[in-house]
Amino acid sequence: MSAGLIDTHAHLDGSEFASDLDEVVRRAQQLHVSALISCGQDQATSVQTLALAGRFPGVVAPAVGVHPHFAKDAGDLLWLESLLDDPRVVAAGEMGLDYHYDFSPRARQREVFECQLELATARGLPAIVHCREAYDDVIALLRSYRGRGATVVVHCFTANYDVGKTLIDECGAFLGIGGAVTFKKATDLQDAVQRLPLERLVLETDCPYMTPVPHRGKRNEPAYLPLTCAALAALRGAPAEAIAEATTANALRLFPRLAASASAMQAQ
């Protein structure tokens, strides 16, 4: 596959990559993963994503935000406003709602999620949204922000066609497709990605989590993104090259600063 892929959601700041991150990035580039978005989950990891962008310029792009697990400890978010003003930041997130674990009270999750949507929309930044067992509330909030110009991607999308269609049609969302699409039991997701519009799909690893087959049970990494691309291509009956080109074009539309950075690198 010669078309460059974009991993729209990774967590490269974790301890899982502490010993071999240079090799991880190198392997990804060798397999034509040309850009990676590393997403913060709280203040510390958001700062780390900015450091990674400096360490791997033109390859790793930072997103900063508060994951719903950490909403209870997020404070007043003044620190996040400052980080979002860094011109290297390509998105706000990871933000959203998680009603499966409920590590933060739901009311606080919603408060922090809405605050981040407000900050992102005010800056013209796309929002990277986490949703687990909370689609009704996420859809309601995203629907209300669509008219204000919010751009969003619901990452690690694993729901069915009807939910995906609602997110696209009513919220204007992009959907992040990751390793789950390779799982044998993910039949609802596999049906959905065959029928949903390709122009609204982007690829992600969510590494070090959500490792695709045949590497399930091992640490995920950006070099496995072509496996997800190939699975999506097989489900849609399309060449992998066409899926790579389409999803990369979608990612560059979704993340304008990433597109600007890519153009600048090509001009050098």
Coordinates of C-alpha atoms in Angstrom, one line a residue:
M1 CA 0.0 0.0 0.0
S2 CA 1.6 3.3 -1.1
A3 CA -1.1 5.7 0.0
G4 CA -0.3 7.3 3.3
L5 CA -2.6 6.5 6.2
I6 CA -3.4 8.7 9.1
D7 CA -3.9 7.3 12.6
T8 CA -6.5 9.7 14.0
H9 CA -6.4 8.4 17.6
A10 CA -3.4 7.1 19.5
H11 CA -2.1 7.3 23.0
L12 CA 1.7 7.4 22.6
D13 CA 2.4 9.0 26.0
G14 CA 1.7 5.8 27.9
S15 CA 4.2 3.6 29.7
E16 CA 3.5 0.9 27.2
F17 CA 5.7 2.9 24.7
A18 CA 8.3 4.2 27.1
S19 CA 11.1 1.8 26.0
D20 CA 10.7 1.7 22.2
L21 CA 8.7 4.7 21.0
D22 CA 11.3 5.7 18.4
E23 CA 11.0 2.2 16.9
V24 CA 7.2 2.3 17.1
V25 CA 7.1 5.5 15.1
R26 CA 9.6 4.2 12.6
R27 CA 7.6 1.0 12.0
A28 CA 4.5 3.0 11.4
Q29 CA 6.3 5.2 8.8
Q30 CA 7.7 2.1 7.1
L31 CA 4.1 0.9 6.7
H32 CA 3.0 4.2 5.2
V33 CA 1.3 5.6 8.3
S34 CA 2.3 9.2 7.6
A35 CA 0.8 11.0 10.6
L36 CA -0.5 10.1 14.1
I37 CA -2.7 12.1 16.4
S38 CA -1.7 11.5 20.0
C39 CA -4.6 12.4 22.4
G40 CA -4.3 13.7 25.9
Q41 CA -6.7 12.4 28.6
D42 CA -5.9 14.8 31.4
Q43 CA -3.5 17.7 32.1
A44 CA -0.4 15.6 32.4
T45 CA -0.9 13.5 29.3
S46 CA -2.0 16.5 27.3
V47 CA 1.3 18.2 28.1
Q48 CA 3.1 15.0 27.2
T49 CA 1.4 15.0 23.8
L50 CA 2.8 18.4 23.1
A51 CA 6.2 17.2 24.0
L52 CA 5.8 14.2 21.6
A53 CA 4.9 16.6 18.8
G54 CA 8.2 18.4 19.4
R55 CA 10.0 15.1 19.5
F56 CA 8.5 13.8 16.2
P57 CA 7.7 17.0 14.2
G58 CA 5.6 16.4 11.1
V59 CA 4.6 12.9 12.2
V60 CA 3.0 13.2 15.7
A61 CA 0.3 15.8 16.1
P62 CA -1.2 16.6 19.5
A63 CA -4.8 16.7 20.7
V64 CA -5.4 18.0 24.3
G65 CA -8.4 17.4 26.5
V66 CA -10.0 15.6 29.4
H67 CA -11.3 12.0 29.1
P68 CA -14.5 11.4 31.0
H69 CA -12.7 9.0 33.4
F70 CA -10.7 12.0 34.7
A71 CA -13.5 14.7 34.7
K72 CA -13.8 14.6 38.4
D73 CA -10.2 15.9 38.8
A74 CA -10.1 18.3 35.9
G75 CA -10.4 21.5 37.9
D76 CA -11.5 24.7 36.3
L77 CA -10.0 23.9 32.8
L78 CA -8.0 27.1 32.6
W79 CA -5.0 25.0 32.0
L80 CA -6.8 23.4 29.0
E81 CA -7.6 26.8 27.5
S82 CA -3.9 27.6 27.6
L83 CA -2.9 24.3 25.9
L84 CA -5.6 24.7 23.2
D85 CA -4.1 28.0 22.2
D86 CA -0.9 26.2 21.2
P87 CA -0.8 26.4 17.4
R88 CA 0.5 22.8 17.1
V89 CA -2.7 21.4 18.6
V90 CA -4.9 19.9 15.9
A91 CA -8.0 19.0 18.0
A92 CA -9.6 19.1 21.4
G93 CA -9.9 15.7 23.1
E94 CA -10.2 13.1 24.1
M95 CA -13.5 14.2 25.7
G96 CA -16.9 12.7 26.1
L97 CA -19.1 10.4 28.3
D98 CA -18.5 7.0 29.7
Y99 CA -21.4 5.4 31.5
H100 CA -19.9 2.0 31.5
Y101 CA -17.2 2.6 34.2
D102 CA -18.6 5.8 35.7
F103 CA -15.2 6.7 37.1
S104 CA -16.5 10.3 37.3
P105 CA -20.0 11.3 38.3
R106 CA -22.2 11.6 35.2
A107 CA -23.2 15.2 35.9
R108 CA -19.5 16.1 36.1
Q109 CA -18.7 14.2 33.0
R110 CA -21.4 16.1 31.1
E111 CA -20.2 19.4 32.5
V112 CA -16.6 18.9 31.5
F113 CA -17.7 17.5 28.1
E114 CA -19.8 20.5 27.3
C115 CA -17.1 22.9 28.5
Q116 CA -14.6 21.3 26.2
L117 CA -17.1 21.5 23.3
E118 CA -17.4 25.2 24.0
L119 CA -13.7 25.7 24.0
A120 CA -13.2 23.7 20.8
T121 CA -16.0 25.4 18.9
A122 CA -14.8 28.9 20.0
R123 CA -11.3 28.1 18.5
G124 CA -12.5 26.3 15.4
L125 CA -10.9 23.1 16.5
P126 CA -12.5 19.7 15.9
A127 CA -13.5 17.7 19.0
I128 CA -12.5 14.0 19.5
V129 CA -15.3 12.3 21.3
H130 CA -15.3 9.2 23.5
C131 CA -18.7 7.5 24.0
R132 CA -19.4 4.3 25.9
E133 CA -23.0 3.3 26.8
A134 CA -23.9 7.0 26.5
Y135 CA -25.0 7.5 22.9
D136 CA -28.4 9.2 23.8
D137 CA -26.7 11.9 25.8
V138 CA -23.7 12.3 23.4
I139 CA -26.0 12.7 20.4
A140 CA -28.2 15.2 22.2
L141 CA -25.2 17.4 23.1
L142 CA -23.5 17.1 19.7
R143 CA -26.8 17.9 17.9
S144 CA -27.1 21.1 19.9
Y145 CA -23.5 22.2 18.9
R146 CA -23.8 21.3 15.2
G147 CA -25.6 24.6 14.5
R148 CA -22.7 26.5 16.1
G149 CA -20.2 25.1 13.7
A150 CA -18.8 22.3 15.8
T151 CA -16.8 19.6 14.0
V152 CA -16.5 16.2 15.8
V153 CA -15.3 12.7 15.4
V154 CA -16.8 9.9 17.5
H155 CA -13.7 7.8 18.0
C156 CA -13.6 4.0 18.5
F157 CA -17.1 3.7 16.9
T158 CA -18.4 0.3 17.6
A159 CA -22.2 0.8 17.5
N160 CA -24.7 -0.3 14.8
Y161 CA -25.7 1.3 11.6
D162 CA -28.7 3.3 13.0
V163 CA -26.5 4.9 15.7
G164 CA -23.8 5.7 13.1
K165 CA -26.4 7.2 10.7
T166 CA -27.8 9.4 13.4
L167 CA -24.4 10.7 14.4
I168 CA -23.6 11.5 10.8
D169 CA -27.0 12.9 9.7
E170 CA -28.0 14.7 12.9
C171 CA -24.6 15.7 14.4
G172 CA -22.5 16.0 11.3
A173 CA -20.0 13.6 12.9
F174 CA -17.1 11.6 11.5
L175 CA -16.7 8.1 12.8
G176 CA -13.3 6.6 13.9
I177 CA -12.9 3.0 12.8
G178 CA -10.4 1.0 14.7
G179 CA -9.3 -2.6 15.4
A180 CA -12.7 -3.7 16.6
V181 CA -13.8 -4.0 13.0
T182 CA -11.5 -7.1 12.7
F183 CA -13.2 -8.8 15.7
K184 CA -15.2 -11.9 14.8
K185 CA -18.2 -11.0 17.0
A186 CA -18.4 -7.3 15.9
T187 CA -21.2 -8.1 13.4
D188 CA -23.2 -4.9 14.1
L189 CA -20.1 -2.8 13.5
Q190 CA -19.1 -4.7 10.4
D191 CA -22.6 -4.3 8.9
A192 CA -22.5 -0.5 9.8
V193 CA -19.2 0.2 8.0
Q194 CA -20.4 -1.5 4.8
R195 CA -23.4 0.8 4.6
L196 CA -22.3 4.1 6.2
P197 CA -20.9 6.8 3.8
L198 CA -17.2 6.3 3.3
E199 CA -16.7 10.1 3.3
R200 CA -17.5 10.1 7.0
L201 CA -15.1 7.4 8.1
V202 CA -11.5 7.8 9.4
L203 CA -9.1 5.2 10.6
E204 CA -7.5 4.9 14.1
T205 CA -5.7 2.5 16.3
D206 CA -6.5 3.8 19.8
C207 CA -3.2 2.2 20.7
P208 CA -2.0 0.7 22.9
Y209 CA -5.7 -0.6 23.2
M210 CA -8.1 -2.2 20.7
T211 CA -5.5 -4.3 18.9
P212 CA -6.7 -5.8 15.6
V213 CA -6.7 -9.4 14.6
P214 CA -4.3 -11.3 14.3
H215 CA -2.4 -9.4 17.1
R216 CA -5.3 -9.3 19.7
G217 CA -4.0 -9.7 23.2
K218 CA -0.8 -7.8 22.4
R219 CA 0.0 -4.1 22.6
N220 CA -1.5 -2.2 19.7
E221 CA 0.6 0.3 17.8
P222 CA 0.2 2.5 14.7
A223 CA 2.0 0.0 12.4
Y224 CA -1.1 -2.1 12.7
L225 CA -3.4 0.5 11.1
P226 CA -3.1 -1.1 7.6
L227 CA -4.8 -4.2 9.1
T228 CA -7.8 -2.1 9.9
C229 CA -7.7 -0.5 6.5
A230 CA -7.6 -3.9 4.8
A231 CA -10.5 -5.2 6.9
L232 CA -12.6 -2.1 6.0
A233 CA -11.7 -2.6 2.4
A234 CA -12.8 -6.2 2.4
L235 CA -16.1 -5.4 4.1
R236 CA -16.8 -2.7 1.5
G237 CA -15.6 -4.7 -1.5
A238 CA -13.1 -2.0 -2.4
P239 CA -9.3 -2.0 -2.9
A240 CA -7.3 -1.2 0.2
E241 CA -5.6 1.6 -1.7
A242 CA -9.0 3.3 -2.3
I243 CA -9.9 3.1 1.3
A244 CA -6.5 4.5 2.3
E245 CA -6.9 7.4 0.0
A246 CA -10.5 8.2 1.0
T247 CA -9.9 7.9 4.8
T248 CA -6.8 10.0 4.6
A249 CA -8.6 12.7 2.6
N250 CA -11.4 12.6 5.2
A251 CA -8.9 13.0 8.1
L252 CA -7.4 16.0 6.4
R253 CA -10.8 17.6 6.0
L254 CA -11.6 16.8 9.7
F255 CA -8.3 18.2 11.0
P256 CA -7.4 21.3 9.0
R257 CA -4.3 22.0 11.0
L258 CA -3.0 18.5 10.2
A259 CA -3.7 19.2 6.5
A260 CA -1.8 22.5 6.8
S261 CA 1.1 20.8 8.5
A262 CA 1.2 18.1 5.8
S263 CA 1.2 20.8 3.1
A264 CA 4.1 22.6 4.8
M265 CA 6.1 19.4 5.1
Q266 CA 5.6 18.7 1.4
A267 CA 6.8 22.2 0.4
Q268 CA 10.1 21.8 2.3

